[in-house]
Coordinates of C-alpha atoms in Angstrom, one line a residue:
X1 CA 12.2 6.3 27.0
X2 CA 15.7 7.5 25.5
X3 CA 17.9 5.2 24.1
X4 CA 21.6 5.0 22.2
X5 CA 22.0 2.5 19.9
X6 CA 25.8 2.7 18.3
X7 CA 26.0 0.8 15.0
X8 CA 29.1 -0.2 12.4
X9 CA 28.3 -1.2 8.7
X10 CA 30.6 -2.2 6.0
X11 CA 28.7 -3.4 3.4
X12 CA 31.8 -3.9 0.9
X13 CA 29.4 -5.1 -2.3
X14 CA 27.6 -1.8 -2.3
X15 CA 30.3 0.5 -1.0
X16 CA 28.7 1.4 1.8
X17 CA 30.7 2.1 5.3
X18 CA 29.9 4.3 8.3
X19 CA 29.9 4.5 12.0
X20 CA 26.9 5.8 13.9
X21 CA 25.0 6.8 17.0
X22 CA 21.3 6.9 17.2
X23 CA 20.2 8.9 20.1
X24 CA 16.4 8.9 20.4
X25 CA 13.5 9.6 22.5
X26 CA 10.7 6.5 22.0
X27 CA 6.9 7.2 21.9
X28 CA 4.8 3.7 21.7
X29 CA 6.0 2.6 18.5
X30 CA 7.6 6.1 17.5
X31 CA 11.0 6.8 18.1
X32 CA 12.6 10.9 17.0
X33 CA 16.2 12.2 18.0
X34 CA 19.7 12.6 16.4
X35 CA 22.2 10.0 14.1
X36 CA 25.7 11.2 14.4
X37 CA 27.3 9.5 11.4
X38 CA 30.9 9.0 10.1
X39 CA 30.9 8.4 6.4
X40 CA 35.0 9.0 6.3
X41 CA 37.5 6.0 5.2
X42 CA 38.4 6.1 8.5
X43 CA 35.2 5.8 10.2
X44 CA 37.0 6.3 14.1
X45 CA 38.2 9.8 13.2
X46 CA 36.4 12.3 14.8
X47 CA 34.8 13.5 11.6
X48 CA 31.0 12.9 12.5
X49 CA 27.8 14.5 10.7
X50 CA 24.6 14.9 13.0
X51 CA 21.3 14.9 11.8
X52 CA 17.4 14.0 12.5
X53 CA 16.5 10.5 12.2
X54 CA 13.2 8.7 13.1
X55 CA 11.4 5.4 13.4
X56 CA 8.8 2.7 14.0
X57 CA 8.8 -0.2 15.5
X58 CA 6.1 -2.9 15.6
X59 CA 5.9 -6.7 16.8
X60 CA 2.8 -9.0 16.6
X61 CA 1.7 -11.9 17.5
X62 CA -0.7 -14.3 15.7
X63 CA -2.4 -18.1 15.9
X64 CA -1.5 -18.8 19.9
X65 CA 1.8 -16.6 19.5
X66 CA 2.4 -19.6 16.9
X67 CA 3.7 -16.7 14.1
X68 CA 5.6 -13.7 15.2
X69 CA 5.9 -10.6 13.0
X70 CA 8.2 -7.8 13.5
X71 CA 8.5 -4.5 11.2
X72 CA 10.8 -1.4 11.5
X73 CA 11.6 1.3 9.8
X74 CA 13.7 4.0 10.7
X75 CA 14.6 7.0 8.4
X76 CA 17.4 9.5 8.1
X77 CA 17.8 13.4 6.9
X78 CA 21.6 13.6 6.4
X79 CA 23.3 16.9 4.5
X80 CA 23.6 16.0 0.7
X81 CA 27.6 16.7 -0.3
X82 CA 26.0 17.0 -3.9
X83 CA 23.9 20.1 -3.8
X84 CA 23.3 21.5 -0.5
X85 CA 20.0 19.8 0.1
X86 CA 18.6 17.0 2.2
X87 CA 18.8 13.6 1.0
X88 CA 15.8 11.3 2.4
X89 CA 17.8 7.7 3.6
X90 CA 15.9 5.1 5.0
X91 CA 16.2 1.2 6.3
X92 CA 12.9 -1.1 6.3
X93 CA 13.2 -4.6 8.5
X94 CA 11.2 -7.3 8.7
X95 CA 11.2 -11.0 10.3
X96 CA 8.6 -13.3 9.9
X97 CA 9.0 -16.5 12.1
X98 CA 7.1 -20.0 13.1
X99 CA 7.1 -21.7 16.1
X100 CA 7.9 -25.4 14.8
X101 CA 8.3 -26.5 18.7
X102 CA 8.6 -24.6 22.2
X103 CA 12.5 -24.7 21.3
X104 CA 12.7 -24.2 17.3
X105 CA 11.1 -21.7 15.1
X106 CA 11.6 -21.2 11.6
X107 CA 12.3 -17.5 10.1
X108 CA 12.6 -15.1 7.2
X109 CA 14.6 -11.7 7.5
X110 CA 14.5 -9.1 5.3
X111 CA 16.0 -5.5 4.6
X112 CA 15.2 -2.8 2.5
X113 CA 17.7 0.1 2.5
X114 CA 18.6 3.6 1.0
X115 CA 22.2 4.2 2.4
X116 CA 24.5 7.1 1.3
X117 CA 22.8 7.1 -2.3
X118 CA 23.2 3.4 -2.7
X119 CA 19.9 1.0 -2.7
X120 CA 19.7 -2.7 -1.7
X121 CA 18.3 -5.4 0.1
X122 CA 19.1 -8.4 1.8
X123 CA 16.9 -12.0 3.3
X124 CA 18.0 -14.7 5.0
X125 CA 15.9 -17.9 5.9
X126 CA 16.9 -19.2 8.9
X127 CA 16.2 -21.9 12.1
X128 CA 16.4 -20.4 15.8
X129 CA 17.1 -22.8 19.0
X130 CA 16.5 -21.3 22.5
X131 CA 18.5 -23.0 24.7

């Protein structure tokens, strides 16, 4: 159905700081709504910009649930300060992870992003334990 997912970045190495509220409405893997963003220094001022965002969400399983895949991607149409016209922003996520026993599994995150004119990406190789 709908969902709100609030989120708070400050990605200091690229300069990149905002608070935000994705409001959606989720179709299978589809998801279409509003982000209400605040790009300011002071991202809990009330000075919030809302525009369309989108995504897509998908999770496999493969080999006995043995290898789990999970993709997303969501993307963004804020106002451009610039020049008056939309700006395309986006985030691709992935994890890829192994089940080493029925408690551990081994796993690779990854990110992809476009972010208030700024491009970069982060991994991460990692162990999980369920407790």
């Amino acid at each position: 159905g709908i969902y709100f997912k609030p989120e708070y970045m400050n990605k200091e190495s690229q300069d990149v700081k905002y608070l935000k509220i994705d409001s959606r409405r989720s179709f299978k893997d589809w998801s279409f709504g509003f982000t209400s963003r605040n790009d300011d220094s002071d991202v809990f001022s009330s000075n919030f910009v809302t525009f369309v965002s989108f995504g897509m969400s998908k999770k496999k399983k493969y080999y006995n649930d043995k290898i789990e895949v999970d993709v997303s991607f969501d993307g963004y149409l804020p106002p451009s300060e610039e020049d008056g016209r939309d700006v395309f922003e986006f985030e691709d996520k992935f994890k890829v992870s192994y089940q080493l026993t029925k408690k551990l599994r081994l796993y690779n995150v990854g990110e992809i992003s476009k972010l208030q004119g700024k491009e970069f990406y982060k991994a991460k190789i990692g162990i999980e334990i369920k407790l």
